[in-house]
Amino acid sequence: MRKIALITGSTSGIGKATAIKLSQNGYDLILCGRRADKLDELKNLLSKNGSVHTLIFDVRNKKDVENQLNSLSNEWKNIDVLVNSAGNAHGISPINSGDVEDWDSMIDGNVKGLLYVSKAIIPQMVERKKGHIINLSSVAGKQTYPNGAVYCASKKAVEAISEGMRLDLTEHGIKITNIAPGAVETEFSEVRFKGDKEKAKKVYEGYEPLLAEDIADLIFYTINAPERVTIADIVIYSKSQSAPTTIYKNKAIAQHKV
Ligand code: 8X3
């Protein structure tokens, strides 16, 4: 039977890898993102596997999110799997010198954006008594690290939202999975360091970091589990990482990888 997955932040990183994985495994996709050209590129790539619909919006824009998701046609509105993958770290600095714009972006995108999207999609899941929501948290949501207070706070909020969704939606037959990855080699660090490619590269040097595909495989595993199973909460590290700021790099423990 046809299954539909909606993925936010699908133009890069974990979102894109998840789109590819699910499309290769029979899902029809609603790809959401801010960059029309990237969405089109991915749509062209994946249309050979199944139906693909694209929606261009920034999850931080409440009105856009509401308008686009509420106007999905009958063919697309019964979403089986929601992957809340949009989110970023903006800047890395002590709380005394943090940039308020960066804080706004992280709280608006990682927390409020996730809520806006979920709010628009949950009602049809409740009505149909089924659905699966995957929230991309981070190990930053498990443990706060220096210079990351607001990013960590935003991911702690995702953790709380996942718990709350599970408490409120289990009775409606909806599964909630919270996934907290450690360092994954994507555009993440480049965004965090505001385009400084050299700095970003260093985060992933001296060891083998996780790849976006590893998280996509995990997501596919969680949604493929038997109907009786909810995989509730997962921390995933590369083999070299043992805590958010502890990575075993070429025989030296690197504290504060960022
Ligand atoms: C990404 C992982 O440890 O850089 O959320 O915050 S970390």
Short mmCIF file of C-alpha atoms and ligand atoms in Angstrom, two decimals:
data_model
loop_
_atom_site.label_atom_id
_atom_site.label_comp_id
_atom_site.label_asym_id
_atom_site.label_seq_id
_atom_site.Cartn_x
_atom_site.Cartn_y
_atom_site.Cartn_z
CA MET A 1 0.00 0.00 0.00
CA ARG A 2 1.15 3.53 -0.81
CA LYS A 3 2.94 5.26 2.07
CA ILE A 4 3.72 8.96 2.24
CA ALA A 5 6.62 10.52 4.14
CA LEU A 6 7.05 14.27 4.61
CA ILE A 7 10.61 15.38 5.30
CA THR A 8 11.59 18.89 6.39
CA GLY A 9 15.10 20.13 5.69
CA SER A 10 15.23 17.69 2.82
CA THR A 11 17.62 19.64 0.60
CA SER A 12 20.77 18.60 2.44
CA GLY A 13 22.35 16.43 5.09
CA ILE A 14 20.23 14.00 7.09
CA GLY A 15 16.98 15.17 5.45
CA LYS A 16 18.30 14.54 1.95
CA ALA A 17 19.82 11.16 2.83
CA THR A 18 16.51 10.17 4.41
CA ALA A 19 14.59 11.23 1.31
CA ILE A 20 16.84 9.04 -0.84
CA LYS A 21 16.59 6.06 1.52
CA LEU A 22 12.80 6.21 1.82
CA SER A 23 12.30 6.76 -1.88
CA GLN A 24 14.45 3.69 -2.63
CA ASN A 25 12.20 1.75 -0.30
CA GLY A 26 8.80 2.51 -1.74
CA TYR A 27 7.75 5.73 -0.04
CA ASP A 28 6.13 8.60 -1.90
CA LEU A 29 7.65 11.82 -0.67
CA ILE A 30 6.76 15.37 0.22
CA LEU A 31 10.08 17.16 0.20
CA CYS A 32 10.18 20.44 2.12
CA GLY A 33 12.93 23.03 2.15
CA ARG A 34 13.89 26.62 1.50
CA ARG A 35 15.88 26.13 -1.70
CA ALA A 36 13.72 25.58 -4.79
CA ASP A 37 16.61 24.56 -7.05
CA LYS A 38 17.80 21.90 -4.61
CA LEU A 39 14.26 20.60 -4.14
CA ASP A 40 13.80 20.33 -7.90
CA GLU A 41 17.13 18.55 -8.27
CA LEU A 42 16.15 15.99 -5.66
CA LYS A 43 12.69 15.60 -7.11
CA ASN A 44 14.20 14.85 -10.53
CA LEU A 45 16.52 12.31 -8.99
CA LEU A 46 13.84 10.49 -7.00
CA SER A 47 10.84 10.64 -9.32
CA LYS A 48 11.99 7.44 -11.00
CA ASN A 49 11.26 5.59 -7.74
CA GLY A 50 7.80 7.00 -6.98
CA SER A 51 5.70 10.15 -6.65
CA VAL A 52 7.43 13.22 -5.28
CA HIS A 53 5.82 16.49 -4.28
CA THR A 54 7.81 19.55 -3.22
CA LEU A 55 6.92 22.38 -0.87
CA ILE A 56 9.07 25.47 -0.56
CA PHE A 57 8.94 27.07 2.85
CA ASP A 58 11.07 28.08 5.78
CA VAL A 59 9.84 26.26 8.91
CA ARG A 60 10.32 29.52 10.83
CA ASN A 61 7.55 31.16 8.83
CA LYS A 62 4.35 30.16 10.64
CA LYS A 63 1.96 31.45 7.99
CA ASP A 64 3.82 29.77 5.13
CA VAL A 65 3.97 26.47 6.98
CA GLU A 66 0.24 26.61 7.74
CA ASN A 67 -0.77 27.69 4.23
CA GLN A 68 1.32 25.12 2.41
CA LEU A 69 0.56 22.15 4.63
CA ASN A 70 -3.12 22.92 5.00
CA SER A 71 -3.55 23.18 1.26
CA LEU A 72 -2.15 19.74 0.44
CA SER A 73 -4.46 17.92 -1.97
CA ASN A 74 -6.35 14.77 -0.93
CA GLU A 75 -3.75 12.75 -2.77
CA TRP A 76 -1.01 14.03 -0.44
CA LYS A 77 -2.60 14.94 2.84
CA ASN A 78 -2.57 11.52 4.53
CA ILE A 79 1.01 11.57 5.69
CA ASP A 80 2.22 8.34 7.32
CA VAL A 81 5.68 9.45 8.38
CA LEU A 82 6.80 12.94 9.37
CA VAL A 83 10.55 13.45 9.64
CA ASN A 84 11.28 16.72 11.43
CA SER A 85 14.80 17.13 10.17
CA ALA A 86 15.02 20.90 9.55
CA GLY A 87 17.26 22.62 12.08
CA ASN A 88 20.63 24.18 12.45
CA ALA A 89 23.25 25.57 14.79
CA HIS A 90 23.99 29.24 14.18
CA GLY A 91 27.20 30.47 15.74
CA ILE A 92 29.15 29.05 18.64
CA SER A 93 30.04 31.42 21.45
CA PRO A 94 29.84 31.95 25.19
CA ILE A 95 26.46 33.08 26.46
CA ASN A 96 27.90 36.51 27.38
CA SER A 97 28.81 37.28 23.79
CA GLY A 98 26.18 35.31 21.86
CA ASP A 99 24.36 36.93 18.96
CA VAL A 100 20.64 37.45 19.57
CA GLU A 101 19.88 36.92 15.86
CA ASP A 102 21.55 33.51 16.06
CA TRP A 103 19.53 32.65 19.15
CA ASP A 104 16.31 33.65 17.39
CA SER A 105 17.18 31.52 14.36
CA MET A 106 17.84 28.45 16.48
CA ILE A 107 14.80 28.77 18.70
CA ASP A 108 12.56 29.72 15.76
CA GLY A 109 13.79 26.93 13.49
CA ASN A 110 14.70 24.05 15.76
CA VAL A 111 11.83 24.47 18.21
CA LYS A 112 9.01 26.62 16.87
CA GLY A 113 9.42 25.41 13.28
CA LEU A 114 9.18 21.79 14.38
CA LEU A 115 6.01 22.65 16.29
CA TYR A 116 4.40 24.52 13.38
CA VAL A 117 4.98 21.63 10.99
CA SER A 118 3.84 18.99 13.48
CA LYS A 119 0.71 20.98 14.37
CA ALA A 120 -0.36 20.99 10.73
CA ILE A 121 0.17 17.26 10.24
CA ILE A 122 -0.86 15.62 13.52
CA PRO A 123 -4.68 16.09 13.13
CA GLN A 124 -4.95 13.73 10.13
CA MET A 125 -2.80 11.18 11.99
CA VAL A 126 -5.14 11.41 14.99
CA GLU A 127 -8.14 11.05 12.71
CA ARG A 128 -6.67 7.99 10.98
CA LYS A 129 -5.31 6.60 14.27
CA LYS A 130 -1.88 6.02 12.82
CA GLY A 131 1.32 7.78 11.96
CA HIS A 132 4.95 8.04 12.95
CA ILE A 133 6.83 11.21 13.82
CA ILE A 134 10.62 11.23 13.86
CA ASN A 135 12.17 14.23 15.62
CA LEU A 136 15.83 14.95 14.94
CA SER A 137 17.31 16.02 18.22
CA SER A 138 21.04 15.86 19.00
CA VAL A 139 23.40 14.71 21.70
CA ALA A 140 23.41 18.45 22.42
CA GLY A 141 19.90 17.82 23.76
CA LYS A 142 21.25 15.29 26.23
CA GLN A 143 24.20 17.27 27.56
CA THR A 144 25.02 20.98 27.37
CA TYR A 145 28.52 21.89 26.22
CA PRO A 146 30.54 25.13 26.47
CA ASN A 147 29.68 27.82 23.92
CA GLY A 148 26.56 25.98 22.86
CA ALA A 149 23.96 27.04 25.43
CA VAL A 150 21.23 28.10 23.04
CA TYR A 151 21.73 25.34 20.47
CA CYS A 152 21.73 22.82 23.32
CA ALA A 153 18.63 24.48 24.80
CA SER A 154 16.85 24.20 21.46
CA LYS A 155 17.64 20.49 21.28
CA LYS A 156 16.63 19.95 24.93
CA ALA A 157 13.32 21.48 23.87
CA VAL A 158 13.09 18.93 21.03
CA GLU A 159 13.67 16.17 23.59
CA ALA A 160 10.84 17.54 25.76
CA ILE A 161 8.54 17.89 22.76
CA SER A 162 9.25 14.28 21.72
CA GLU A 163 8.40 13.08 25.25
CA GLY A 164 5.27 15.21 25.31
CA MET A 165 4.15 14.08 21.88
CA ARG A 166 4.58 10.46 22.98
CA LEU A 167 2.56 11.05 26.15
CA ASP A 168 -0.26 12.77 24.28
CA LEU A 169 -0.36 10.85 21.01
CA THR A 170 0.19 7.22 22.01
CA GLU A 171 -3.51 6.85 22.72
CA HIS A 172 -4.16 7.94 19.15
CA GLY A 173 -1.98 5.19 17.69
CA ILE A 174 0.87 7.54 16.73
CA LYS A 175 4.50 6.55 17.29
CA ILE A 176 7.15 9.08 18.26
CA THR A 177 10.85 8.48 17.76
CA ASN A 178 13.49 10.89 19.05
CA ILE A 179 16.92 10.54 17.45
CA ALA A 180 19.99 12.22 18.96
CA PRO A 181 23.05 12.00 16.72
CA GLY A 182 26.57 13.01 17.65
CA ALA A 183 28.85 14.50 14.99
CA VAL A 184 27.54 13.81 11.48
CA GLU A 185 29.59 15.07 8.54
CA THR A 186 27.17 17.41 6.74
CA GLU A 187 26.83 21.15 6.12
CA PHE A 188 26.06 21.45 9.84
CA SER A 189 29.44 22.79 10.95
CA GLU A 190 29.74 25.09 7.96
CA VAL A 191 26.46 26.72 8.96
CA ARG A 192 27.53 26.84 12.61
CA PHE A 193 30.79 28.55 11.63
CA LYS A 194 29.00 30.85 9.21
CA GLY A 195 30.62 29.56 6.06
CA ASP A 196 34.15 29.03 7.40
CA LYS A 197 34.93 25.81 5.52
CA GLU A 198 38.37 25.32 7.14
CA LYS A 199 37.00 25.43 10.66
CA ALA A 200 34.11 23.19 9.65
CA LYS A 201 36.45 20.63 8.08
CA LYS A 202 38.45 20.34 11.29
CA VAL A 203 35.39 19.08 13.21
CA TYR A 204 35.44 15.93 11.11
CA GLU A 205 39.22 15.43 10.81
CA GLY A 206 41.28 12.71 12.47
CA TYR A 207 38.50 10.15 12.80
CA GLU A 208 35.61 8.67 10.88
CA PRO A 209 32.49 10.69 11.65
CA LEU A 210 28.94 9.52 11.14
CA LEU A 211 27.48 10.07 7.70
CA ALA A 212 24.00 11.38 6.95
CA GLU A 213 23.28 7.96 5.42
CA ASP A 214 23.87 6.33 8.83
CA ILE A 215 21.06 8.40 10.30
CA ALA A 216 18.84 7.73 7.28
CA ASP A 217 19.38 3.98 7.77
CA LEU A 218 18.42 4.36 11.41
CA ILE A 219 15.27 6.28 10.52
CA PHE A 220 14.32 3.60 8.04
CA TYR A 221 14.93 0.95 10.69
CA THR A 222 12.66 2.73 13.19
CA ILE A 223 9.78 3.15 10.74
CA ASN A 224 10.15 -0.41 9.54
CA ALA A 225 9.93 -1.98 12.99
CA PRO A 226 6.91 -4.23 13.62
CA GLU A 227 3.69 -2.32 14.30
CA ARG A 228 3.81 -3.34 18.00
CA VAL A 229 7.24 -1.69 18.45
CA THR A 230 8.00 1.96 19.18
CA ILE A 231 11.66 2.86 19.11
CA ALA A 232 11.34 5.81 21.45
CA ASP A 233 14.73 7.43 21.88
CA ILE A 234 18.12 6.75 20.33
CA VAL A 235 21.60 8.23 20.81
CA ILE A 236 23.92 7.50 17.90
CA TYR A 237 27.65 8.27 17.85
CA SER A 238 30.44 7.40 15.50
CA LYS A 239 32.76 4.72 16.86
CA SER A 240 35.25 7.44 17.86
CA GLN A 241 32.91 9.65 19.87
CA SER A 242 31.96 9.06 23.50
CA ALA A 243 30.31 12.34 24.56
CA PRO A 244 29.24 15.55 22.79
CA THR A 245 32.68 17.14 23.17
CA THR A 246 34.83 14.02 23.42
CA ILE A 247 36.08 12.50 20.20
CA TYR A 248 38.99 10.10 19.98
CA LYS A 249 41.05 11.68 17.20
CA ASN A 250 44.24 10.00 16.04
CA LYS A 251 45.07 8.73 19.49
CA ALA A 252 44.36 12.04 21.21
CA ILE A 253 41.15 12.78 23.04
CA ALA A 254 39.91 16.06 21.61
CA GLN A 255 37.84 17.91 24.15
CA HIS A 256 35.70 20.63 22.65
CA LYS A 257 35.71 19.41 19.10
CA VAL A 258 34.09 22.66 18.07
C1 8X3 B 1 25.03 18.00 16.27
C2 8X3 B 1 25.92 17.34 17.23
O1 8X3 B 1 27.58 17.57 19.10
O2 8X3 B 1 27.84 19.10 17.25
O3 8X3 B 1 23.82 18.34 16.82
O4 8X3 B 1 26.07 19.39 18.82
S1 8X3 B 1 26.87 18.41 18.14
#
